[in-house]
Amino acid sequence: MKIEKIPSFLGTLLLSTLALSAAPAESKSGLPRLSDYIRPFVGTQGEGNTYPGPSAPFGMVQFGPDTETELWETASGYEYTDTSIIGFTTTHLTGTGIPDLGDFLFMPQVGEPSLVPGPKDNPDQGYRSRYSHADESAAAGYYKVKLQKSGATVELTTGERAGMMRMTFPASEQASILTDLHHILTGKKWKVIWSHVRVEDDSTITGFHLVSGWARERYIYFAARYSRPFDKFQIYSDGNPVIYNTYRFRSSRDAVGTNLQFVASYKTSANEPILVKIGVSAVSAANALDNLDSEISDWDFEKVREATREKWDHELARIEVDAPQEDKETFYTSMYHAFLAPNIYQDRTREYRGLDQNIHVAEGFTNYTIFSLWDTYRATHPLFALIQSRRDSDMINSLLAHYDQSVDHLLPIWSLQGNETWCMVGYHAVPVIVDGLLKGVKGVNVEHAYEAIKTTAMNPDYDSVATYAKLGWVPFDQEDESVSKTLEYAYDDFCVAQMAKSLGKKADYDYFMKRAGNYKNIYDPSIGLARGRDSHGNWQTPFDAHFYDDNSRSNVFTEGTSWQYSWYVPQDVPGLISIFGGRDEFAKKLDSLFTFQEANKSAGVDDIQGRIGEYWHGNEPSHHIIYLYSYAGQPWKAAQRLHEVLKTQYGNKPNSLSGNDDCGQMSAWYIFTALGFYPVCPTSDYYVIGSPAVKRAVMRLSNGKTFTMTADGLSDQNIYIQSVRLNGKDWNRPFLPYNELKNGGTLAFTMGPQPNKTWGTDAKIPE
Amino acid sequence: MKIEKIPSFLGTLLLSTLALSAAPAESKSGLPRLSDYIRPFVGTQGEGNTYPGPSAPFGMVQFGPDTETELWETASGYEYTDTSIIGFTTTHLTGTGIPDLGDFLFMPQVGEPSLVPGPKDNPDQGYRSRYSHADESAAAGYYKVKLQKSGATVELTTGERAGMMRMTFPASEQASILTDLHHILTGKKWKVIWSHVRVEDDSTITGFHLVSGWARERYIYFAARYSRPFDKFQIYSDGNPVIYNTYRFRSSRDAVGTNLQFVASYKTSANEPILVKIGVSAVSAANALDNLDSEISDWDFEKVREATREKWDHELARIEVDAPQEDKETFYTSMYHAFLAPNIYQDRTREYRGLDQNIHVAEGFTNYTIFSLWDTYRATHPLFALIQSRRDSDMINSLLAHYDQSVDHLLPIWSLQGNETWCMVGYHAVPVIVDGLLKGVKGVNVEHAYEAIKTTAMNPDYDSVATYAKLGWVPFDQEDESVSKTLEYAYDDFCVAQMAKSLGKKADYDYFMKRAGNYKNIYDPSIGLARGRDSHGNWQTPFDAHFYDDNSRSNVFTEGTSWQYSWYVPQDVPGLISIFGGRDEFAKKLDSLFTFQEANKSAGVDDIQGRIGEYWHGNEPSHHIIYLYSYAGQPWKAAQRLHEVLKTQYGNKPNSLSGNDDCGQMSAWYIFTALGFYPVCPTSDYYVIGSPAVKRAVMRLSNGKTFTMTADGLSDQNIYIQSVRLNGKDWNRPFLPYNELKNGGTLAFTMGPQPNKTWGTDAKIPE
């Protein structure tokens, strides 16, 4: 949490009470609907990098306000402490650490229209406008704000591929709606390479831009229909009106270039609403228009909002929890965030833009994009495998389509709208695919999937995988972040092996299980931690186990320290325990992690918060670590730390998220943890029991079964497991076998204020 | 003709004898095939702006050498007097005055590959290579040259959507084939906005660039297969190798950017041929690959060449002529040039990129592009209406598709690969459509066509058409080139009226016939010539009837003088004769046109040659003028001037064309003129008889009928018509009614050395 950004504790409280919940229509029963618990502002302040605007579950459109285009700390375009809104754009990333998107800005203005946003430190210039959180609200499928500059109120809602904007204007001779095709979230680096805009008729425009950003070659199109024909319109290019030219005719109805704006002008009466609905497509303007017209056929704003709200009710009902209001808000907002990405990336026609920039038709699946796999393989996709099986199948097929389109014959690393960003390390599409398939996800060609995961793991070029396969580790003299890569490859290889095993491919199983043991090669027995090793087998010297520098080319870890990464052997925690000298030593070492302060002073760690010593919950390398106590037979220590994190790093406030939500991974951690178990090793056949944080939860598994968790006696004090009954039997091991979950059943915790140190000491991993 | 560019008369003769004809395979009969008469070098020297490389009839690929990228005088990329070749590219414009295209350069190299072309004045630098015309040859579907720098011989052939390149290398450890995606014909102005390239496998690449050129937003893709897998390959971006990067992986197998090159490297043995076949598409790389694989399935270079040659034999057989070898070469090369454009612009899948940049499927027609309408409405399309009716139908449907996709609801003015260039004036898609439909072209929705031509003629914005409709002329104080526009609009309006008449739309007929008379409003009786008039009715002052300045914003004429444009009333020559004071005065005035020298000194006329006084055959405004003698009852004067032009401004040599071929208009003029008649007023029901230049011609009309022209006694001296028999009847009028032609028949001229001044004096236009 960036505490320094909160104006005052009182201010935050006040804001949360007054402004954070829009007044949604009540359900027919008069009872709250699950979607009512969604708090879209959660994570918009500080490092969460979420956005407050409306989105359908996994929607292609994320319609929302942008307050910032350059800062990576505001990668979603909206920071709660910013005091001005630039405009409203149709696409956003949720919780990433790198900005992109922010396509197609729409902004109402009154008076002489401005074509440039103006500086953030002087919101009186340009088209940007000051606003107050008191005039702002957000709910499932809905966002509203009053703009102080124009006096116009803007409301947003959205369907899957098209959004709608209702602007309520004051009376004005000079009201206008700007479309700025030049606006994107630049992160100070990205550029609009080309764009065009066309005035199709007196109330319809279409347009396009090609952006070289984090996604290096990204094409996106839009179509916008206006509820009122333009009184007049004007296209601008580089600030100049595109007008009739008597030397040689040039149409005033379309333009191309790198810096285009369109202004629709109106004379408005007081409180006159003008609506704009906007469809998007990565394929063509024609498809954007088709997406728009097929999804939003009329001008009924409330109908669109209600349809999306119903979608959220439906999605959230996959887990019903019993908890206090605030915890329910936190829980369902976590589900909301977990279900924002990956995003549908195909048109109504099933066409989508592939990694090869060809237009493909998704046959037999729905194509998704935005796979933040280094994050989401950990808990998000394992959650999908249980309760979003159909979508997980589509996502796996999307990963395979990417593989088919890759000149490198690689599954995605971090894929973004028809592009590979090569962001982060490992080949974590593998655990996503294998976990899904082993958990019963249907509709995937398993042989094709196996070919893709094996080919990816055997790639001759990617990040020294070939050297690793030969040598047993990634040598730091040949490859950056070599220790993290070694550890993550070894885990991914374990996943390939599990798939090979399930297919009866014995030789492959043996081969990849051998590679899964490669982690052992980079633990230096002299210090008992993971350490860089060169191609000759020498340990990296000098070596500081608390060293962190994400920008250093000599770093052998990926956004982490040796002390953080040394816990990363999810596929063989007993092996790691053995390296560390047994359970007690292991647990003692783990205790110490929560006390170190050394790395906190390192360069480049500002954007990783949520720190308890050197346990940094704000970034993924720490996410599984607390659960390792259970492997050591000391689950009560996990209980204490888990509740500490749940209570201090999550919540229902804008600043509640301690780190980048990373396309839902932070939130998926919350969901699993609140339910009392977590997938420390996705693709394995067990989960690790931690300590539940909701009194009761009913999971509607995708196979139609229902799994119910109860936490008898749970309270803020009663966080320790006293006993467990699993499917009616006493259960003493701190693991939940998938076999006990998959057919539905019950997991009944009895909670108390003190650890029952006899429970969970039998830490043998289920076979 | 740019005489100064010819090294010597002898040199030219020698070159034409030695190098201009490649040795084609003989026909089975041993007799020459019609395609043997094609001389692809005609027009490549000086102002003709043709290209020597191979193309299928109306093909999408024009594969040829580029020697120049910047000069507008070399708009096709190849100038015969240039001494070095930059490389070989897949697309070219034929005979235009403005450069564009030149997409996807391929060039063999030996030694360290260069990535930049190097300067024209020092061909030893860069990848460009000197060559000799002695080592160069071209024929239908074939081009060959030896490159002096590498010693490699390059041969080119092409199908419709894919070309093939055979490079015969010397022995080298370091042979390579460069693909430069940055190369285009820039005309000093155009830019590659974006590009990407992908190495699909060990012998296949695909790529793309977006070019903002004369066509302001043009997307084109390619796919290339190599006959030999690369020994190694390397992509370059901005001159730097795209390589593996240990910080974060970046694939070496693909790249994006504005300046990309790809180098395929080989160790070659002596005389080793390596072939590359290349498909193109405006839709996608996938379609380019599909176009390639479906059209050229193997590596048989001769098969591709022969198939295209057969296509040319088939197309040329639409008119069979009896003439001396040189005249046959000129005639069939003219047909070749007339059949190079417009170009097929759709993939095998029938997909094409529309004016709206959406991908459309051509349903029920074949989509064409490159409509140089201000030129080609005059003779090229009237020729198509007679002997290329199916293609003319497709072209008309392509014009209508453009109209449907236009935000301005306008038919094309000058359309180029999914773009409108707004080049030149008028709305001459109208005569193309109307002439086609009235001449019996089938497969067009006539009501749709009428809606398009009328809507275009009624456009409220385009080039003061609305003012013209109201005022009766285009006022020079509101619009440039106002007199030319008035005259051309009036003619186009006549064409709309003819269509209205055929559809029984009496009110429209009356309205547009009234507009067709608007030409009268800009003839100043005090000087007896067309003159600028302002919105108050005042004549432009001062006024110089020989003034020419294409770059002047105050010019009231389009690439012409008042003395040239004053003859432009094709729809009512008798009316013009009346304005000019009767036939004798008219003919006398016409005589004087061929003697004026004043305008020859004007600025900006260098690229318009073919001058006889102020008759400048090198540009279209003069093309109909000689035939006006026939309207004055003095066809023998036409005969003399026509033969003068035929003999001095056409031929079989590189420098034979006196002006831009303009997508075949110069050549179509030759064809009609050689046959003895010309469409002075397309959409009318008659042609004007001039004086034939071939002894016998058999036209195979598209309706299956055969029309035979004979010129008894024709010789270089016997150029005057003594008598005519039309379909067996004596015929004394210097007009050929369409009704006498359309059912087939015979037109028999008897020629003599002196004018028969009694023939053709009855100059009443057929009803």
Coordinates of N, CA and C in Angstrom, one line a residue, chain A residues 221-294:
Chain A
Y221 N -10.1 -1.6 -33.8 CA -11.1 -0.8 -34.5 C -12.3 -0.5 -33.6
F222 N -13.0 0.6 -33.9 CA -14.2 0.9 -33.2 C -15.3 1.3 -34.1
A223 N -16.5 1.3 -33.7 CA -17.7 1.9 -34.3 C -18.5 2.5 -33.3
A224 N -18.9 3.8 -33.5 CA -19.7 4.5 -32.5 C -21.0 5.1 -33.1
R225 N -22.1 4.8 -32.5 CA -23.3 5.4 -32.9 C -23.8 6.4 -31.9
Y226 N -24.3 7.5 -32.3 CA -24.8 8.6 -31.4 C -26.3 8.6 -31.4
S227 N -26.9 8.9 -30.2 CA -28.3 8.9 -30.1 C -28.9 10.1 -30.9
R228 N -28.2 11.1 -31.1 CA -28.7 12.3 -31.8 C -27.8 12.6 -33.0
P229 N -28.3 12.8 -34.2 CA -27.5 13.2 -35.3 C -26.6 14.4 -34.9
F230 N -25.4 14.5 -35.5 CA -24.5 15.6 -35.2 C -25.2 16.9 -35.7
D231 N -25.2 18.0 -35.0 CA -25.5 19.2 -35.6 C -24.5 19.6 -36.6
K232 N -23.2 19.4 -36.2 CA -22.1 19.5 -37.2 C -21.0 18.6 -36.7
F233 N -20.0 18.3 -37.5 CA -18.9 17.5 -37.1 C -17.7 18.0 -37.7
Q234 N -16.5 17.7 -37.1 CA -15.2 18.1 -37.7 C -14.2 17.0 -37.3
I235 N -13.4 16.6 -38.3 CA -12.3 15.8 -38.0 C -11.0 16.7 -38.0
Y236 N -10.1 16.4 -37.1 CA -8.9 17.1 -37.0 C -7.7 16.2 -37.2
S237 N -6.7 16.6 -37.9 CA -5.4 15.9 -38.0 C -4.3 16.8 -37.6
D238 N -3.5 16.3 -36.6 CA -2.4 17.1 -36.1 C -3.0 18.5 -35.6
G239 N -4.2 18.5 -35.2 CA -4.7 19.8 -34.6 C -5.4 20.7 -35.7
N240 N -5.3 20.3 -37.0 CA -5.8 21.1 -38.0 C -7.1 20.5 -38.6
P241 N -8.1 21.3 -38.8 CA -9.4 20.7 -39.3 C -9.2 20.1 -40.7
V242 N -9.7 18.9 -40.9 CA -9.7 18.3 -42.2 C -10.9 18.8 -43.0
I243 N -10.5 19.7 -44.0 CA -11.6 20.4 -44.7 C -11.4 20.3 -46.2
Y244 N -12.5 20.7 -46.9 CA -12.5 20.7 -48.3 C -11.3 21.6 -48.8
N245 N -10.7 21.2 -49.8 CA -9.5 21.9 -50.3 C -9.7 22.0 -51.8
T246 N -9.8 23.3 -52.3 CA -10.2 23.5 -53.7 C -9.1 23.1 -54.7
Y247 N -7.9 23.0 -54.2 CA -6.9 22.6 -55.2 C -7.2 21.2 -55.7
R248 N -7.3 20.2 -54.8 CA -7.8 18.9 -55.2 C -8.7 18.5 -54.0
F249 N -9.8 18.0 -54.3 CA -10.8 17.6 -53.3 C -10.2 16.7 -52.3
R250 N -10.4 16.9 -51.0 CA -10.1 16.0 -50.0 C -11.4 15.9 -49.1
S251 N -11.8 14.7 -48.9 CA -13.1 14.6 -48.1 C -12.9 15.1 -46.7
S252 N -13.9 15.7 -46.2 CA -14.0 16.1 -44.8 C -14.6 15.0 -44.0
R253 N -14.9 13.9 -44.6 CA -15.7 12.8 -43.9 C -14.8 11.7 -43.5
D254 N -13.5 11.8 -43.9 CA -12.6 10.7 -43.3 C -11.2 11.3 -43.4
A255 N -10.3 10.6 -42.6 CA -8.9 11.1 -42.5 C -8.0 9.9 -42.0
V256 N -6.8 10.0 -42.4 CA -5.8 9.1 -41.9 C -4.6 9.8 -41.3
G257 N -3.9 9.2 -40.4 CA -2.7 9.9 -39.9 C -2.4 9.3 -38.5
T258 N -1.5 10.0 -37.8 CA -1.1 9.5 -36.5 C -1.7 10.2 -35.3
N259 N -2.4 11.4 -35.6 CA -2.9 12.2 -34.5 C -4.3 12.7 -35.0
L260 N -5.3 11.9 -34.8 CA -6.7 12.3 -35.3 C -7.6 12.5 -34.1
Q261 N -8.5 13.5 -34.3 CA -9.6 13.7 -33.4 C -10.9 13.9 -34.2
F262 N -12.0 13.5 -33.6 CA -13.3 13.8 -34.2 C -14.1 14.5 -33.1
V263 N -14.8 15.6 -33.6 CA -15.7 16.3 -32.7 C -17.1 16.4 -33.2
A264 N -18.0 15.8 -32.5 CA -19.4 15.9 -32.8 C -20.0 17.1 -32.0
S265 N -20.6 18.1 -32.7 CA -21.1 19.3 -32.0 C -22.6 19.3 -31.9
Y266 N -23.1 19.9 -30.8 CA -24.6 19.9 -30.6 C -24.9 21.3 -29.9
K267 N -26.1 21.7 -30.1 CA -26.7 22.7 -29.2 C -27.6 21.9 -28.3
T268 N -27.3 22.0 -27.0 CA -28.1 21.2 -26.0 C -29.0 22.0 -25.1
S269 N -30.0 21.4 -24.7 CA -30.9 22.0 -23.7 C -30.5 21.5 -22.3
A270 N -31.0 22.1 -21.3 CA -30.6 21.7 -19.9 C -30.9 20.3 -19.6
N271 N -29.9 19.6 -19.1 CA -30.1 18.2 -18.7 C -30.4 17.3 -19.9
E272 N -29.9 17.6 -21.0 CA -30.2 16.8 -22.2 C -29.2 15.6 -22.2
P273 N -29.8 14.4 -22.3 CA -28.9 13.3 -22.4 C -28.6 13.0 -23.9
I274 N -27.3 12.8 -24.1 CA -26.9 12.3 -25.5 C -26.1 11.0 -25.2
L275 N -26.5 10.0 -25.9 CA -25.8 8.7 -25.7 C -24.9 8.3 -26.8
V276 N -23.9 7.6 -26.5 CA -23.0 7.1 -27.6 C -22.8 5.6 -27.2
K277 N -23.0 4.8 -28.2 CA -22.6 3.4 -28.0 C -21.5 3.0 -28.9
I278 N -20.6 2.2 -28.4 CA -19.3 2.0 -29.0 C -19.0 0.5 -29.0
G279 N -18.8 -0.1 -30.2 CA -18.3 -1.4 -30.3 C -16.9 -1.5 -30.7
V280 N -16.2 -2.5 -30.3 CA -14.8 -2.6 -30.7 C -14.5 -4.0 -31.4
S281 N -13.4 -4.1 -32.1 CA -13.0 -5.3 -32.8 C -11.6 -5.2 -33.1
A282 N -10.9 -6.3 -33.0 CA -9.5 -6.4 -33.5 C -9.4 -6.8 -34.9
V283 N -10.5 -7.0 -35.6 CA -10.5 -7.5 -36.9 C -10.8 -6.4 -37.9
S284 N -11.9 -5.6 -37.7 CA -12.2 -4.6 -38.7 C -13.3 -3.6 -38.1
A285 N -13.4 -2.5 -38.7 CA -14.5 -1.6 -38.3 C -15.9 -2.2 -38.6
A286 N -16.0 -2.9 -39.7 CA -17.2 -3.6 -40.0 C -17.6 -4.5 -38.9
N287 N -16.7 -5.3 -38.3 CA -16.9 -6.2 -37.2 C -17.3 -5.4 -36.0
A288 N -16.6 -4.3 -35.7 CA -16.9 -3.5 -34.6 C -18.4 -3.0 -34.6
L289 N -18.8 -2.6 -35.8 CA -20.2 -2.2 -36.0 C -21.1 -3.4 -35.8
D290 N -20.8 -4.5 -36.3 CA -21.6 -5.7 -36.1 C -21.6 -6.1 -34.7
N291 N -20.5 -6.0 -34.0 CA -20.5 -6.3 -32.6 C -21.4 -5.4 -31.8
L292 N -21.4 -4.1 -32.2 CA -22.2 -3.1 -31.5 C -23.7 -3.4 -31.8
D293 N -24.0 -3.5 -33.1 CA -25.4 -3.6 -33.4 C -26.1 -4.9 -33.0
S294 N -25.3 -5.9 -33.0 CA -25.9 -7.2 -32.5 C -26.0 -7.3 -31.0

